[in-house]
Amino acid sequence: MELRIGIADNPQPITVNLPDDADRENIKASVEAALNGKVPVLWLTDDKGREIAVTASRVTHVEMGPPGSHPIGFG
């Protein structure tokens, strides 16, 4: 599943490929907590096990792709 995170003052969003078995509701709750200022950092783990931290106050928007979606091509 692909997750795109818009960051303030950055023209390109961060793209994170999450594992196919990622819990959508848990991810949504984490994103919502970050957007509401309840947590200072949004932590995510990608499909290769890398942990990504995003300062919650800099998040402008989040786009979540459908389950099992993987982009194809270059980039």
GROMACS .gro file of N, CA and C in nm:
model
  225
    1MET      N    1   0.085  -0.116   0.000
    1MET     CA    2   0.000   0.000   0.000
    1MET      C    3   0.090   0.123   0.000
    2GLU      N    4   0.057   0.219  -0.084
    2GLU     CA    5   0.137   0.340  -0.095
    2GLU      C    6   0.076   0.451  -0.010
    3LEU      N    7   0.162   0.522   0.064
    3LEU     CA    8   0.121   0.634   0.146
    3LEU      C    9   0.203   0.754   0.102
    4ARG      N   10   0.137   0.863   0.067
    4ARG     CA   11   0.206   0.986   0.026
    4ARG      C   12   0.178   1.092   0.131
    5ILE      N   13   0.286   1.156   0.179
    5ILE     CA   14   0.275   1.254   0.286
    5ILE      C   15   0.325   1.388   0.235
    6GLY      N   16   0.238   1.488   0.235
    6GLY     CA   17   0.277   1.623   0.198
    6GLY      C   18   0.344   1.691   0.316
    7ILE      N   19   0.455   1.759   0.289
    7ILE     CA   20   0.531   1.826   0.393
    7ILE      C   21   0.535   1.976   0.361
    8ALA      N   22   0.512   2.060   0.461
    8ALA     CA   23   0.515   2.205   0.444
    8ALA      C   24   0.652   2.248   0.390
    9ASP      N   25   0.650   2.343   0.297
    9ASP     CA   26   0.770   2.401   0.235
    9ASP      C   27   0.851   2.299   0.156
   10ASN      N   28   0.791   2.189   0.115
   10ASN     CA   29   0.858   2.090   0.032
   10ASN      C   30   0.765   2.058  -0.084
   11PRO      N   31   0.807   2.086  -0.208
   11PRO     CA   32   0.716   2.065  -0.320
   11PRO      C   33   0.686   1.918  -0.351
   12GLN      N   34   0.772   1.827  -0.311
   12GLN     CA   35   0.752   1.685  -0.339
   12GLN      C   36   0.704   1.612  -0.213
   13PRO      N   37   0.598   1.532  -0.225
   13PRO     CA   38   0.555   1.453  -0.108
   13PRO      C   39   0.652   1.338  -0.082
   14ILE      N   40   0.651   1.290   0.040
   14ILE     CA   41   0.726   1.170   0.077
   14ILE      C   42   0.636   1.052   0.042
   15THR      N   43   0.691   0.952  -0.027
   15THR     CA   44   0.616   0.833  -0.061
   15THR      C   45   0.671   0.716   0.020
   16VAL      N   46   0.583   0.649   0.092
   16VAL     CA   47   0.621   0.534   0.173
   16VAL      C   48   0.540   0.414   0.125
   17ASN      N   49   0.609   0.307   0.089
   17ASN     CA   50   0.541   0.182   0.053
   17ASN      C   51   0.528   0.098   0.179
   18LEU      N   52   0.404   0.079   0.221
   18LEU     CA   53   0.377   0.001   0.342
   18LEU      C   54   0.354  -0.145   0.307
   19PRO      N   55   0.374  -0.233   0.404
   19PRO     CA   56   0.350  -0.375   0.377
   19PRO      C   57   0.204  -0.400   0.337
   20ASP      N   58   0.182  -0.502   0.257
   20ASP     CA   59   0.047  -0.536   0.213
   20ASP      C   60  -0.046  -0.567   0.330
   21ASP      N   61   0.010  -0.620   0.438
   21ASP     CA   62  -0.073  -0.656   0.552
   21ASP      C   63  -0.083  -0.545   0.656
   22ALA      N   64  -0.043  -0.421   0.621
   22ALA     CA   65  -0.049  -0.308   0.714
   22ALA      C   66  -0.193  -0.284   0.755
   23ASP      N   67  -0.213  -0.252   0.881
   23ASP     CA   68  -0.345  -0.226   0.937
   23ASP      C   69  -0.388  -0.083   0.901
   24ARG      N   70  -0.477  -0.069   0.803
   24ARG     CA   71  -0.520   0.063   0.757
   24ARG      C   72  -0.578   0.148   0.869
   25GLU      N   73  -0.658   0.089   0.952
   25GLU     CA   74  -0.722   0.166   1.060
   25GLU      C   75  -0.618   0.217   1.160
   26ASN      N   76  -0.516   0.136   1.188
   26ASN     CA   77  -0.409   0.177   1.278
   26ASN      C   78  -0.329   0.292   1.216
   27ILE      N   79  -0.301   0.282   1.087
   27ILE     CA   80  -0.229   0.389   1.017
   27ILE      C   81  -0.311   0.516   1.017
   28LYS      N   82  -0.439   0.505   0.987
   28LYS     CA   83  -0.526   0.622   0.989
   28LYS      C   84  -0.529   0.688   1.127
   29ALA      N   85  -0.533   0.607   1.232
   29ALA     CA   86  -0.534   0.661   1.368
   29ALA      C   87  -0.403   0.733   1.399
   30SER      N   88  -0.291   0.677   1.353
   30SER     CA   89  -0.161   0.742   1.375
   30SER      C   90  -0.152   0.874   1.300
   31VAL      N   91  -0.199   0.876   1.177
   31VAL     CA   92  -0.198   0.999   1.097
   31VAL      C   93  -0.290   1.103   1.160
   32GLU      N   94  -0.407   1.062   1.203
   32GLU     CA   95  -0.501   1.154   1.265
   32GLU      C   96  -0.443   1.213   1.393
   33ALA      N   97  -0.377   1.131   1.474
   33ALA     CA   98  -0.313   1.181   1.596
   33ALA      C   99  -0.206   1.285   1.563
   34ALA      N  100  -0.130   1.261   1.456
   34ALA     CA  101  -0.026   1.357   1.414
   34ALA      C  102  -0.089   1.487   1.366
   35LEU      N  103  -0.193   1.477   1.284
   35LEU     CA  104  -0.258   1.597   1.231
   35LEU      C  105  -0.328   1.677   1.339
   36ASN      N  106  -0.374   1.610   1.443
   36ASN     CA  107  -0.441   1.678   1.554
   36ASN      C  108  -0.344   1.728   1.660
   37GLY      N  109  -0.214   1.704   1.641
   37GLY     CA  110  -0.114   1.753   1.736
   37GLY      C  111  -0.103   1.669   1.862
   38LYS      N  112  -0.157   1.548   1.861
   38LYS     CA  113  -0.152   1.462   1.979
   38LYS      C  114  -0.017   1.393   1.995
   39VAL      N  115   0.058   1.380   1.885
   39VAL     CA  116   0.193   1.322   1.888
   39VAL      C  117   0.286   1.416   1.812
   40PRO      N  118   0.411   1.430   1.856
   40PRO     CA  119   0.503   1.520   1.788
   40PRO      C  120   0.565   1.462   1.661
   41VAL      N  121   0.568   1.330   1.650
   41VAL     CA  122   0.632   1.263   1.536
   41VAL      C  123   0.542   1.152   1.485
   42LEU      N  124   0.526   1.147   1.354
   42LEU     CA  125   0.454   1.038   1.289
   42LEU      C  126   0.557   0.933   1.248
   43TRP      N  127   0.550   0.816   1.309
   43TRP     CA  128   0.642   0.705   1.279
   43TRP      C  129   0.571   0.604   1.192
   44LEU      N  130   0.639   0.562   1.084
   44LEU     CA  131   0.587   0.460   0.994
   44LEU      C  132   0.697   0.359   0.966
   45THR      N  133   0.660   0.236   0.936
   45THR     CA  134   0.755   0.133   0.897
   45THR      C  135   0.720   0.088   0.756
   46ASP      N  136   0.817   0.099   0.664
   46ASP     CA  137   0.788   0.066   0.525
   46ASP      C  138   0.795  -0.085   0.502
   47ASP      N  139   0.772  -0.126   0.376
   47ASP     CA  140   0.764  -0.268   0.343
   47ASP      C  141   0.900  -0.339   0.349
   48LYS      N  142   1.009  -0.264   0.369
   48LYS     CA  143   1.141  -0.324   0.385
   48LYS      C  144   1.189  -0.319   0.529
   49GLY      N  145   1.102  -0.275   0.619
   49GLY     CA  146   1.134  -0.271   0.761
   49GLY      C  147   1.203  -0.144   0.807
   50ARG      N  148   1.222  -0.047   0.718
   50ARG     CA  149   1.283   0.080   0.756
   50ARG      C  150   1.181   0.165   0.830
   51GLU      N  151   1.226   0.234   0.932
   51GLU     CA  152   1.138   0.322   1.008
   51GLU      C  153   1.157   0.465   0.961
   52ILE      N  154   1.046   0.534   0.937
   52ILE     CA  155   1.047   0.670   0.886
   52ILE      C  156   0.978   0.758   0.989
   53ALA      N  157   1.043   0.869   1.023
   53ALA     CA  158   0.987   0.965   1.117
   53ALA      C  159   0.960   1.096   1.043
   54VAL      N  160   0.841   1.151   1.064
   54VAL     CA  161   0.804   1.278   1.004
   54VAL      C  162   0.755   1.368   1.116
   55THR      N  163   0.808   1.490   1.124
   55THR     CA  164   0.763   1.584   1.224
   55THR      C  165   0.616   1.615   1.199
   56ALA      N  166   0.532   1.584   1.295
   56ALA     CA  167   0.387   1.594   1.276
   56ALA      C  168   0.340   1.734   1.241
   57SER      N  169   0.404   1.836   1.297
   57SER     CA  170   0.361   1.973   1.271
   57SER      C  171   0.389   2.018   1.127
   58ARG      N  172   0.470   1.944   1.052
   58ARG     CA  173   0.504   1.979   0.915
   58ARG      C  174   0.417   1.905   0.812
   59VAL      N  175   0.336   1.809   0.857
   59VAL     CA  176   0.250   1.732   0.767
   59VAL      C  177   0.134   1.820   0.720
   60THR      N  178   0.117   1.830   0.587
   60THR     CA  179   0.008   1.909   0.533
   60THR      C  180  -0.108   1.823   0.485
   61HIS      N  181  -0.078   1.706   0.433
   61HIS     CA  182  -0.183   1.614   0.389
   61HIS      C  183  -0.125   1.473   0.376
   62VAL      N  184  -0.214   1.376   0.374
   62VAL     CA  185  -0.174   1.236   0.360
   62VAL      C  186  -0.270   1.170   0.262
   63GLU      N  187  -0.213   1.095   0.168
   63GLU     CA  188  -0.292   1.021   0.069
   63GLU      C  189  -0.259   0.873   0.083
   64MET      N  190  -0.361   0.792   0.104
   64MET     CA  191  -0.342   0.649   0.123
   64MET      C  192  -0.400   0.575   0.004
   65GLY      N  193  -0.316   0.496  -0.063
   65GLY     CA  194  -0.360   0.418  -0.178
   65GLY      C  195  -0.440   0.297  -0.136
   66PRO      N  196  -0.499   0.230  -0.232
   66PRO     CA  197  -0.576   0.110  -0.200
   66PRO      C  198  -0.486  -0.003  -0.151
   67PRO      N  199  -0.540  -0.095  -0.074
   67PRO     CA  200  -0.460  -0.208  -0.026
   67PRO      C  201  -0.399  -0.287  -0.142
   68GLY      N  202  -0.274  -0.327  -0.125
   68GLY     CA  203  -0.208  -0.409  -0.225
   68GLY      C  204  -0.160  -0.333  -0.346
   69SER      N  205  -0.169  -0.199  -0.344
   69SER     CA  206  -0.125  -0.122  -0.460
   69SER      C  207   0.025  -0.100  -0.456
   70HIS      N  208   0.090  -0.123  -0.568
   70HIS     CA  209   0.232  -0.098  -0.581
   70HIS      C  210   0.253  -0.024  -0.711
   71PRO      N  211   0.322   0.090  -0.705
   71PRO     CA  212   0.346   0.163  -0.829
   71PRO      C  213   0.436   0.085  -0.923
   72ILE      N  214   0.414   0.099  -1.051
   72ILE     CA  215   0.495   0.030  -1.151
   72ILE      C  216   0.561   0.136  -1.239
   73GLY      N  217   0.688   0.117  -1.267
   73GLY     CA  218   0.757   0.210  -1.354
   73GLY      C  219   0.880   0.266  -1.289
   74PHE      N  220   0.930   0.373  -1.346
   74PHE     CA  221   1.051   0.437  -1.298
   74PHE      C  222   1.016   0.555  -1.211
   75GLY      N  223   1.105   0.586  -1.115
   75GLY     CA  224   1.083   0.705  -1.034
   75GLY      C  225   1.093   0.675  -0.896
   0.00000   0.00000   0.00000
